Amino acid sequence: MDKLMIEGGIALRGHIPISGAKNAALPLLAASLIAPGEHTLVNVPRLRDIRTMQRLLEHMGAESQQDEHFHIDTSRIHTPEAPYELVKTMRASVLVLGPLVARFQHAKVSLPGGCAIGARPINLHLEGLERMGAEIQLQHGYVMAKAKRLQGTTITFDQITVTGTENLMMAASLADGVTVLENAAREPEVIALAEYLNEMGAHIRGAGTPQITIEGVPNLSPGTHTVIPDRIETGTYMIAAAITGGHLTLSPCHPEHLEAVISKLEGTGATICVNDGTLEIQAASAIRSVDVKTWPFPGFPTDMQAQFMSLMALGDGVSLITEQIFENRFMHVLELRRLGADINLDGRTAVVRGVESLSGAPVMATDLRASASLVLAGLAADGLTEIRRIYHLDRGYETIEQKLKAVGARIWRERDQD
Ligand code: EPZ
């Protein structure tokens, strides 16, 4: 295993290129299962989770390669199954369920199991498929789903779910009749998936609003699609500028994907402007403490909560950070405390009292975004920070140390003996 070493206290300056969005690329790869033939995806990031999805699709019979673009041929799928060995390493594997049932009328997908940030059940995915006429059985840790042909219907989510919306949008693309998803997720990645499905011949309207209407068609054909820039990677590097007293430009960027994050960071005193796809952020001389509550898009993203907490650890007052999406997404708090942060938990709210400075120490990554928060804190801390188990980080941040080194960070990777 590797560990990341960071010598903190350097103001970052320069330009960071933003990669394609992991959480857009994953559903797009799953969608390739719906239409046999060769799909081409442009701007797919080189990440651990992408490789996991690639292995999963190849296990089923797909052929793929990632050169400048990502080519995947799903003509010869022989095993519509997602085994536990792969699903347990990446919950987004559940995104193959809808496409498999739609195209093959049956699927065997491992239940994802637990996760560091919460129980993360998939009941809403399964209830939606059942409402469309699928027969769902849970056996030996697997979801066994089958349906002669899914029937269009109205599905109202009692909780907003991103991959639940994506799974059922894909399933409904080939259903008999019209499906309406009510209380649907509005994330940019949902919109991107709808755009790709429509390029493949689907008839989807309303993506990005709480009501999505999908008119089923007999079949879809493969297409080409460019992955949107990663808004969470962008937000993470915005905080890298703000927390180190630096000045960064980030591109490409769709500011409409980041309005809540931009507005919160301006509230802390940072100066941000966006000009034709490039975001520029200048750190404030003093970081103002502000409160934040996570919420589905267009609210403040839960995937930015840990990173924002690192910034608030150096705020000028007290910040209340409330996590309203996941029940256990404060694993980074214990590690941030090791770096000198003053944080107390009160149920779903973290009370963050800003301190003068953080001090480097060995810490442990527990999940993807918690790892990012430790990198950000390490960049600001005095002295050396060692971050262990950074395989979590490699799931969602493409060449993070190269990108940070290029703007002045003293950061390097070492083999971890223990
Ligand atoms: C997606 O996960 C993202 N992953 C997550 O990003 C992100 O944190 C999350 O959406 C929220 O924005 C991908 O897109 C691959 P949800 P997802 O279904 O779809 C509950 C990252 O760091 N729920 O929107 O799994 C659930 O427990 C990852 O990149 C049910 O109860 O999240 C949670 O409390 C982490 N039953 C809430 O809904 C269900 O059937 C939102 O979950 C589904 C969800």
Short mmCIF file of C-alpha atoms and ligand atoms in Angstrom, two decimals:
data_model
loop_
_atom_site.label_atom_id
_atom_site.label_comp_id
_atom_site.label_asym_id
_atom_site.label_seq_id
_atom_site.Cartn_x
_atom_site.Cartn_y
_atom_site.Cartn_z
CA MET A 1 0.00 0.00 0.00
CA ASP A 2 1.08 3.59 -0.58
CA LYS A 3 1.02 6.66 1.61
CA LEU A 4 0.98 10.31 0.64
CA MET A 5 3.48 12.70 2.22
CA ILE A 6 2.75 16.44 2.35
CA GLU A 7 4.99 19.25 3.58
CA GLY A 8 2.34 21.92 4.31
CA GLY A 9 2.29 25.72 4.48
CA ILE A 10 2.80 26.60 0.81
CA ALA A 11 0.33 28.90 -1.00
CA LEU A 12 -0.68 27.14 -4.23
CA ARG A 13 -0.51 29.17 -7.42
CA GLY A 14 -1.12 28.23 -11.05
CA HIS A 15 -3.52 26.22 -13.17
CA ILE A 16 -4.99 22.78 -12.48
CA PRO A 17 -6.61 20.82 -15.37
CA ILE A 18 -9.91 19.20 -14.36
CA SER A 19 -10.60 15.60 -15.40
CA GLY A 20 -13.83 14.00 -16.55
CA ALA A 21 -16.37 13.33 -13.79
CA LYS A 22 -16.16 9.88 -12.16
CA ASN A 23 -19.84 10.00 -11.22
CA ALA A 24 -20.81 10.82 -14.79
CA ALA A 25 -18.52 8.25 -16.43
CA LEU A 26 -19.71 5.32 -14.28
CA PRO A 27 -23.41 5.47 -15.33
CA LEU A 28 -22.35 6.13 -18.95
CA LEU A 29 -20.29 2.93 -18.93
CA ALA A 30 -23.23 1.02 -17.45
CA ALA A 31 -25.50 2.48 -20.13
CA SER A 32 -23.31 0.92 -22.83
CA LEU A 33 -24.84 -2.43 -21.81
CA ILE A 34 -28.23 -1.36 -23.14
CA ALA A 35 -27.16 -1.02 -26.80
CA PRO A 36 -25.01 -3.74 -28.43
CA GLY A 37 -22.11 -2.36 -30.47
CA GLU A 38 -19.13 -0.07 -29.99
CA HIS A 39 -19.57 2.97 -27.78
CA THR A 40 -16.96 5.73 -27.57
CA LEU A 41 -16.66 7.82 -24.41
CA VAL A 42 -14.39 10.87 -24.49
CA ASN A 43 -12.67 12.42 -21.42
CA VAL A 44 -13.10 9.35 -19.17
CA PRO A 45 -10.82 9.84 -16.14
CA ARG A 46 -8.15 7.24 -15.37
CA LEU A 47 -9.34 6.15 -11.93
CA ARG A 48 -9.57 3.02 -9.85
CA ASP A 49 -13.38 3.03 -9.94
CA ILE A 50 -13.38 3.27 -13.74
CA ARG A 51 -11.06 0.25 -13.93
CA THR A 52 -13.38 -1.62 -11.58
CA MET A 53 -16.38 -0.87 -13.79
CA GLN A 54 -14.31 -1.90 -16.84
CA ARG A 55 -13.45 -5.23 -15.18
CA LEU A 56 -17.10 -5.75 -14.32
CA LEU A 57 -18.27 -5.13 -17.90
CA GLU A 58 -15.51 -7.39 -19.28
CA HIS A 59 -16.55 -10.10 -16.82
CA MET A 60 -19.95 -9.96 -18.57
CA GLY A 61 -18.38 -10.25 -22.04
CA ALA A 62 -17.80 -6.66 -23.10
CA GLU A 63 -14.54 -5.75 -24.85
CA SER A 64 -12.98 -2.40 -24.02
CA GLN A 65 -9.83 -0.33 -24.15
CA GLN A 66 -8.90 3.11 -22.88
CA ASP A 67 -6.49 4.85 -25.23
CA GLU A 68 -7.08 8.55 -25.86
CA HIS A 69 -10.78 7.72 -25.56
CA PHE A 70 -12.66 4.87 -23.90
CA HIS A 71 -13.99 2.31 -26.41
CA ILE A 72 -16.37 -0.38 -25.26
CA ASP A 73 -18.10 -3.04 -27.38
CA THR A 74 -21.08 -4.67 -25.67
CA SER A 75 -22.15 -6.85 -28.63
CA ARG A 76 -21.19 -10.12 -26.97
CA ILE A 77 -22.49 -10.00 -23.39
CA HIS A 78 -22.73 -13.63 -22.23
CA THR A 79 -23.03 -13.26 -18.44
CA PRO A 80 -25.50 -10.62 -17.20
CA GLU A 81 -24.09 -10.88 -13.69
CA ALA A 82 -22.18 -8.61 -11.28
CA PRO A 83 -20.22 -10.77 -8.80
CA TYR A 84 -19.65 -9.87 -5.14
CA GLU A 85 -15.86 -9.73 -5.59
CA LEU A 86 -16.26 -6.69 -7.85
CA VAL A 87 -19.40 -5.11 -6.40
CA LYS A 88 -17.98 -5.06 -2.85
CA THR A 89 -15.18 -2.75 -4.02
CA MET A 90 -17.50 -0.30 -5.75
CA ARG A 91 -21.18 0.27 -4.94
CA ALA A 92 -21.78 2.03 -8.25
CA SER A 93 -21.68 -1.48 -9.79
CA VAL A 94 -25.39 -1.58 -8.98
CA LEU A 95 -25.82 0.71 -12.01
CA VAL A 96 -25.62 -2.35 -14.30
CA LEU A 97 -28.89 -3.70 -12.89
CA GLY A 98 -31.31 -1.53 -14.86
CA PRO A 99 -29.48 -1.92 -18.19
CA LEU A 100 -29.20 -5.73 -17.82
CA VAL A 101 -32.89 -6.24 -17.02
CA ALA A 102 -33.86 -3.89 -19.86
CA ARG A 103 -31.74 -5.65 -22.51
CA PHE A 104 -31.61 -9.28 -21.26
CA GLN A 105 -34.80 -9.49 -19.19
CA HIS A 106 -32.77 -10.88 -16.28
CA ALA A 107 -29.79 -10.01 -14.09
CA LYS A 108 -27.90 -11.32 -11.08
CA VAL A 109 -26.23 -8.50 -9.18
CA SER A 110 -24.55 -8.77 -5.79
CA LEU A 111 -25.97 -6.61 -3.03
CA PRO A 112 -23.33 -3.94 -2.39
CA GLY A 113 -23.03 -4.54 1.35
CA GLY A 114 -21.89 -1.92 3.83
CA CYS A 115 -19.88 1.22 3.24
CA ALA A 116 -17.84 3.55 5.43
CA ILE A 117 -20.24 6.49 5.04
CA GLY A 118 -23.51 4.71 5.66
CA ALA A 119 -25.79 1.71 5.10
CA ARG A 120 -26.52 2.87 1.54
CA PRO A 121 -29.36 0.43 0.78
CA ILE A 122 -30.66 0.00 -2.77
CA ASN A 123 -34.30 -0.56 -1.85
CA LEU A 124 -35.46 2.37 -3.99
CA HIS A 125 -33.75 0.87 -7.06
CA LEU A 126 -35.46 -2.50 -6.46
CA GLU A 127 -38.89 -1.08 -5.60
CA GLY A 128 -38.79 0.93 -8.83
CA LEU A 129 -37.98 -2.14 -10.93
CA GLU A 130 -40.76 -4.08 -9.19
CA ARG A 131 -43.22 -1.31 -10.03
CA MET A 132 -42.14 -1.74 -13.65
CA GLY A 133 -43.07 -5.43 -13.45
CA ALA A 134 -39.72 -7.03 -12.61
CA GLU A 135 -39.66 -10.00 -10.26
CA ILE A 136 -36.99 -9.36 -7.63
CA GLN A 137 -35.62 -12.07 -5.34
CA LEU A 138 -32.77 -11.75 -2.84
CA GLN A 139 -30.76 -14.98 -2.61
CA HIS A 140 -27.35 -15.60 -1.03
CA GLY A 141 -26.45 -11.92 -1.09
CA TYR A 142 -27.55 -11.45 -4.69
CA VAL A 143 -30.39 -9.59 -6.34
CA MET A 144 -32.04 -11.91 -8.88
CA ALA A 145 -34.16 -9.75 -11.20
CA LYS A 146 -36.23 -10.84 -14.16
CA ALA A 147 -38.93 -9.35 -16.38
CA LYS A 148 -40.34 -10.41 -19.74
CA ARG A 149 -40.55 -6.74 -20.65
CA LEU A 150 -40.55 -3.86 -18.21
CA GLN A 151 -43.77 -1.85 -18.24
CA GLY A 152 -43.85 1.95 -18.12
CA THR A 153 -45.40 3.35 -14.93
CA THR A 154 -45.08 6.23 -12.46
CA ILE A 155 -42.40 5.84 -9.79
CA THR A 156 -42.23 8.30 -6.89
CA PHE A 157 -38.98 8.17 -4.93
CA ASP A 158 -39.61 8.70 -1.22
CA GLN A 159 -35.98 9.87 -0.99
CA ILE A 160 -33.88 11.53 -3.68
CA THR A 161 -31.39 8.96 -5.00
CA VAL A 162 -28.81 9.72 -7.70
CA THR A 163 -27.98 6.19 -8.88
CA GLY A 164 -31.58 5.12 -8.20
CA THR A 165 -32.74 7.77 -10.67
CA GLU A 166 -30.02 6.74 -13.14
CA ASN A 167 -30.77 3.00 -12.85
CA LEU A 168 -34.48 3.42 -13.45
CA MET A 169 -33.99 5.94 -16.25
CA MET A 170 -31.85 3.33 -18.05
CA ALA A 171 -34.32 0.52 -17.32
CA ALA A 172 -37.26 2.61 -18.56
CA SER A 173 -35.50 3.45 -21.86
CA LEU A 174 -36.50 0.05 -23.31
CA ALA A 175 -39.73 -0.43 -21.34
CA ASP A 176 -43.15 -0.86 -22.93
CA GLY A 177 -44.86 2.51 -22.54
CA VAL A 178 -44.09 5.70 -20.64
CA THR A 179 -42.35 5.87 -17.25
CA VAL A 180 -42.48 8.99 -15.07
CA LEU A 181 -39.90 9.37 -12.28
CA GLU A 182 -41.19 11.72 -9.57
CA ASN A 183 -38.86 13.30 -6.96
CA ALA A 184 -35.97 12.41 -9.26
CA ALA A 185 -32.37 13.47 -8.59
CA ARG A 186 -31.34 16.64 -10.45
CA GLU A 187 -27.54 16.19 -10.41
CA PRO A 188 -25.61 17.21 -13.57
CA GLU A 189 -24.53 13.57 -13.93
CA VAL A 190 -28.20 12.57 -14.28
CA ILE A 191 -28.62 15.15 -17.06
CA ALA A 192 -25.47 13.88 -18.78
CA LEU A 193 -26.76 10.29 -18.70
CA ALA A 194 -30.13 11.34 -20.17
CA GLU A 195 -28.28 13.18 -22.95
CA TYR A 196 -26.27 10.06 -23.81
CA LEU A 197 -29.34 7.79 -23.70
CA ASN A 198 -31.14 10.20 -26.05
CA GLU A 199 -28.12 10.17 -28.38
CA MET A 200 -28.54 6.36 -28.35
CA GLY A 201 -32.20 6.75 -29.42
CA ALA A 202 -34.05 7.01 -26.12
CA HIS A 203 -36.87 9.49 -25.56
CA ILE A 204 -36.19 11.15 -22.20
CA ARG A 205 -37.50 14.56 -21.13
CA GLY A 206 -37.15 16.52 -17.91
CA ALA A 207 -33.71 15.36 -16.73
CA GLY A 208 -32.45 17.97 -14.27
CA THR A 209 -35.96 18.58 -12.94
CA PRO A 210 -37.77 16.55 -10.23
CA GLN A 211 -39.93 14.90 -12.90
CA ILE A 212 -38.32 12.81 -15.66
CA THR A 213 -40.47 11.24 -18.40
CA ILE A 214 -39.09 8.29 -20.37
CA GLU A 215 -40.99 6.96 -23.38
CA GLY A 216 -39.77 3.40 -23.98
CA VAL A 217 -38.42 2.40 -27.42
CA PRO A 218 -37.73 -1.10 -28.85
CA ASN A 219 -33.96 -0.74 -28.85
CA LEU A 220 -31.06 1.71 -28.66
CA SER A 221 -27.88 2.01 -30.73
CA PRO A 222 -24.34 2.78 -29.52
CA GLY A 223 -23.09 6.34 -29.53
CA THR A 224 -20.29 8.71 -28.66
CA HIS A 225 -20.31 11.03 -25.69
CA THR A 226 -17.95 13.42 -23.90
CA VAL A 227 -17.84 13.18 -20.09
CA ILE A 228 -18.53 16.46 -18.23
CA PRO A 229 -15.80 17.93 -16.01
CA ASP A 230 -15.75 16.67 -12.42
CA ARG A 231 -17.51 19.27 -10.25
CA ILE A 232 -16.35 17.62 -7.01
CA GLU A 233 -12.70 17.55 -8.14
CA THR A 234 -13.12 21.25 -9.06
CA GLY A 235 -14.61 22.06 -5.66
CA THR A 236 -11.81 20.16 -3.93
CA TYR A 237 -9.09 22.18 -5.71
CA MET A 238 -11.00 25.42 -5.05
CA ILE A 239 -10.60 24.63 -1.36
CA ALA A 240 -6.91 23.80 -1.93
CA ALA A 241 -6.49 27.45 -3.01
CA ALA A 242 -8.64 28.84 -0.18
CA ILE A 243 -6.97 26.80 2.59
CA THR A 244 -3.37 27.57 1.55
CA GLY A 245 -3.85 31.31 0.91
CA GLY A 246 -3.23 30.69 -2.78
CA HIS A 247 -4.59 31.62 -6.19
CA LEU A 248 -5.62 28.94 -8.72
CA THR A 249 -7.33 28.70 -12.08
CA LEU A 250 -9.25 25.51 -12.83
CA SER A 251 -10.57 24.38 -16.21
CA PRO A 252 -12.65 23.14 -17.85
CA CYS A 253 -15.52 24.11 -15.55
CA HIS A 254 -19.31 24.39 -15.81
CA PRO A 255 -20.10 27.01 -13.12
CA GLU A 256 -23.77 26.02 -13.13
CA HIS A 257 -22.66 22.67 -11.64
CA LEU A 258 -21.04 24.44 -8.67
CA GLU A 259 -23.30 27.33 -7.67
CA ALA A 260 -23.79 26.20 -4.06
CA VAL A 261 -20.06 25.56 -3.58
CA ILE A 262 -19.08 28.89 -5.19
CA SER A 263 -21.53 30.80 -3.04
CA LYS A 264 -20.39 29.10 0.20
CA LEU A 265 -16.71 29.71 -0.58
CA GLU A 266 -17.44 33.37 -1.37
CA GLY A 267 -19.11 33.45 2.05
CA THR A 268 -15.79 32.41 3.61
CA GLY A 269 -14.13 35.39 1.92
CA ALA A 270 -12.63 33.81 -1.20
CA THR A 271 -12.87 35.72 -4.48
CA ILE A 272 -14.14 33.61 -7.37
CA CYS A 273 -14.83 34.41 -10.99
CA VAL A 274 -15.60 32.24 -14.02
CA ASN A 275 -14.78 33.19 -17.60
CA ASP A 276 -15.63 30.90 -20.54
CA GLY A 277 -15.08 27.64 -18.77
CA THR A 278 -12.20 28.69 -16.51
CA LEU A 279 -12.78 29.22 -12.80
CA GLU A 280 -10.38 31.52 -10.91
CA ILE A 281 -10.19 31.56 -7.11
CA GLN A 282 -8.17 33.91 -4.90
CA ALA A 283 -7.95 32.97 -1.22
CA ALA A 284 -9.09 35.41 1.46
CA SER A 285 -6.53 36.88 3.88
CA ALA A 286 -8.66 35.46 6.73
CA ILE A 287 -11.07 32.50 6.41
CA ARG A 288 -14.56 33.42 7.62
CA SER A 289 -16.45 30.62 9.44
CA VAL A 290 -19.82 29.86 7.80
CA ASP A 291 -22.44 27.15 8.36
CA VAL A 292 -23.36 24.58 5.73
CA LYS A 293 -26.00 21.85 5.34
CA THR A 294 -25.59 19.22 2.64
CA TRP A 295 -28.55 18.60 0.32
CA PRO A 296 -29.27 17.02 -3.06
CA PHE A 297 -28.42 19.13 -6.14
CA PRO A 298 -28.67 22.10 -6.47
CA GLY A 299 -27.95 22.16 -2.70
CA PHE A 300 -24.46 21.92 -1.21
CA PRO A 301 -23.08 18.51 -2.26
CA THR A 302 -22.45 15.90 0.43
CA ASP A 303 -19.33 14.96 -1.58
CA MET A 304 -17.87 18.37 -0.66
CA GLN A 305 -18.71 18.24 3.08
CA ALA A 306 -15.44 16.72 4.31
CA GLN A 307 -13.33 19.05 2.17
CA PHE A 308 -15.26 22.10 3.39
CA MET A 309 -14.76 20.99 6.99
CA SER A 310 -10.98 21.14 6.52
CA LEU A 311 -11.31 24.78 5.46
CA MET A 312 -13.59 25.60 8.39
CA ALA A 313 -11.02 24.08 10.77
CA LEU A 314 -9.02 27.24 10.09
CA GLY A 315 -12.01 29.61 10.20
CA ASP A 316 -12.19 32.78 12.32
CA GLY A 317 -15.13 31.55 14.41
CA VAL A 318 -17.51 28.58 14.72
CA SER A 319 -19.00 26.68 11.76
CA LEU A 320 -21.91 24.24 11.99
CA ILE A 321 -21.66 21.56 9.31
CA THR A 322 -24.76 19.39 9.00
CA GLU A 323 -24.67 16.18 6.94
CA GLN A 324 -28.25 15.48 5.82
CA ILE A 325 -27.63 12.81 3.17
CA PHE A 326 -25.57 10.04 4.79
CA GLU A 327 -25.76 8.88 8.39
CA ASN A 328 -22.04 8.28 8.97
CA ARG A 329 -20.09 10.72 6.87
CA PHE A 330 -17.93 12.21 9.63
CA MET A 331 -15.10 9.63 9.60
CA HIS A 332 -12.64 12.43 8.72
CA VAL A 333 -13.38 14.27 12.00
CA LEU A 334 -11.22 11.99 14.14
CA GLU A 335 -8.33 12.33 11.70
CA LEU A 336 -8.69 16.11 11.37
CA ARG A 337 -8.51 16.29 15.18
CA ARG A 338 -5.11 14.58 14.98
CA LEU A 339 -4.00 17.53 12.85
CA GLY A 340 -5.12 19.93 15.59
CA ALA A 341 -8.67 20.73 14.45
CA ASP A 342 -11.24 21.56 17.16
CA ILE A 343 -14.38 19.66 16.07
CA ASN A 344 -17.18 18.19 18.15
CA LEU A 345 -20.05 16.06 16.86
CA ASP A 346 -23.63 16.61 17.85
CA GLY A 347 -25.66 13.99 15.95
CA ARG A 348 -25.62 14.97 12.28
CA THR A 349 -23.93 18.30 12.99
CA ALA A 350 -20.20 18.90 13.39
CA VAL A 351 -19.34 21.98 15.46
CA VAL A 352 -16.07 23.28 14.02
CA ARG A 353 -14.21 25.90 16.06
CA GLY A 354 -11.54 27.50 13.92
CA VAL A 355 -7.95 27.29 15.18
CA GLU A 356 -4.92 29.43 14.34
CA SER A 357 -3.10 26.64 12.56
CA LEU A 358 -3.00 22.89 11.98
CA SER A 359 0.06 20.74 12.60
CA GLY A 360 1.18 17.85 10.41
CA ALA A 361 0.82 14.28 11.68
CA PRO A 362 0.30 10.69 10.42
CA VAL A 363 -3.40 10.17 9.58
CA MET A 364 -5.54 7.44 7.99
CA ALA A 365 -7.87 7.76 5.00
CA THR A 366 -11.24 6.03 5.49
CA ASP A 367 -13.20 6.89 2.34
CA LEU A 368 -12.80 8.83 -0.85
CA ARG A 369 -13.83 12.31 0.20
CA ALA A 370 -12.42 11.96 3.74
CA SER A 371 -9.05 11.30 2.08
CA ALA A 372 -9.42 14.52 0.08
CA SER A 373 -10.16 16.47 3.27
CA LEU A 374 -6.94 15.13 4.82
CA VAL A 375 -4.92 16.17 1.77
CA LEU A 376 -6.37 19.68 2.01
CA ALA A 377 -5.64 19.91 5.74
CA GLY A 378 -2.12 18.59 5.14
CA LEU A 379 -1.49 21.27 2.51
CA ALA A 380 -2.26 23.92 5.14
CA ALA A 381 -0.70 22.24 8.19
CA ASP A 382 2.73 23.16 9.56
CA GLY A 383 5.22 20.37 8.98
CA LEU A 384 4.82 16.88 7.53
CA THR A 385 1.52 15.01 7.15
CA GLU A 386 1.47 11.31 6.19
CA ILE A 387 -1.81 9.97 4.81
CA ARG A 388 -2.17 6.19 4.83
CA ARG A 389 -4.59 3.96 2.82
CA ILE A 390 -4.64 6.41 -0.06
CA TYR A 391 -6.13 3.76 -2.34
CA HIS A 392 -9.35 5.47 -1.27
CA LEU A 393 -8.10 8.68 -2.88
CA ASP A 394 -7.10 6.95 -6.13
CA ARG A 395 -10.74 5.97 -6.65
CA GLY A 396 -11.78 9.50 -7.46
CA TYR A 397 -8.85 11.87 -8.04
CA GLU A 398 -6.80 11.44 -11.20
CA THR A 399 -3.03 12.04 -10.64
CA ILE A 400 -3.71 14.20 -7.61
CA GLU A 401 -0.12 14.62 -6.49
CA GLN A 402 1.05 15.60 -9.98
CA LYS A 403 -1.72 18.20 -10.24
CA LEU A 404 -0.89 19.65 -6.81
CA LYS A 405 2.88 19.51 -7.34
CA ALA A 406 2.45 21.53 -10.55
CA VAL A 407 1.02 24.44 -8.52
CA GLY A 408 3.71 24.39 -5.84
CA ALA A 409 2.68 21.74 -3.32
CA ARG A 410 5.38 19.66 -1.68
CA ILE A 411 3.65 16.28 -2.00
CA TRP A 412 4.97 12.81 -2.83
CA ARG A 413 3.98 9.15 -2.61
CA GLU A 414 5.91 6.54 -0.63
CA ARG A 415 5.55 2.79 -0.10
CA ASP A 416 3.84 2.14 3.23
CA GLN A 417 5.72 -0.52 5.19
CA ASP A 418 2.92 -1.51 7.56
C1 EPZ B 1 -24.24 8.96 -5.50
O1 EPZ B 1 -24.31 7.84 -4.64
C2 EPZ B 1 -22.76 9.27 -5.68
N1 EPZ B 1 -22.10 8.13 -6.32
C3 EPZ B 1 -22.14 9.54 -4.30
O2 EPZ B 1 -20.79 9.91 -4.52
C4 EPZ B 1 -22.87 10.73 -3.68
O3 EPZ B 1 -22.36 10.95 -2.38
C5 EPZ B 1 -24.37 10.43 -3.59
O4 EPZ B 1 -24.89 10.10 -4.90
C6 EPZ B 1 -25.17 11.61 -3.07
O5 EPZ B 1 -24.97 12.73 -3.91
C7 EPZ B 1 -22.23 7.98 -7.66
O6 EPZ B 1 -22.89 8.75 -8.34
C8 EPZ B 1 -21.52 6.81 -8.27
P1 EPZ B 1 -27.98 8.22 -3.23
P2 EPZ B 1 -25.73 7.08 -4.44
O7 EPZ B 1 -28.69 7.01 -3.74
O8 EPZ B 1 -26.53 7.17 -5.68
C9 EPZ B 1 -30.38 6.71 0.58
C10 EPZ B 1 -18.47 9.87 -4.16
O9 EPZ B 1 -17.83 10.29 -3.20
N2 EPZ B 1 -30.88 5.64 -0.31
O10 EPZ B 1 -28.28 9.53 -3.85
O11 EPZ B 1 -25.43 5.72 -3.88
C11 EPZ B 1 -28.89 6.60 0.84
O12 EPZ B 1 -28.63 5.71 1.91
C12 EPZ B 1 -19.75 9.09 -3.93
O13 EPZ B 1 -18.16 10.07 -5.36
C13 EPZ B 1 -31.79 4.72 0.20
O14 EPZ B 1 -32.18 4.76 1.37
O15 EPZ B 1 -26.41 7.96 -3.32
C14 EPZ B 1 -28.50 8.02 1.15
O16 EPZ B 1 -28.79 8.27 2.51
C15 EPZ B 1 -19.97 8.79 -2.47
N3 EPZ B 1 -32.24 3.74 -0.62
C16 EPZ B 1 -29.45 8.85 0.27
O17 EPZ B 1 -30.52 7.96 -0.08
C17 EPZ B 1 -31.83 3.63 -1.94
O18 EPZ B 1 -32.30 2.71 -2.65
C18 EPZ B 1 -28.82 9.36 -1.02
O19 EPZ B 1 -28.19 8.27 -1.64
C19 EPZ B 1 -30.90 4.57 -2.43
C20 EPZ B 1 -30.45 5.58 -1.60
#
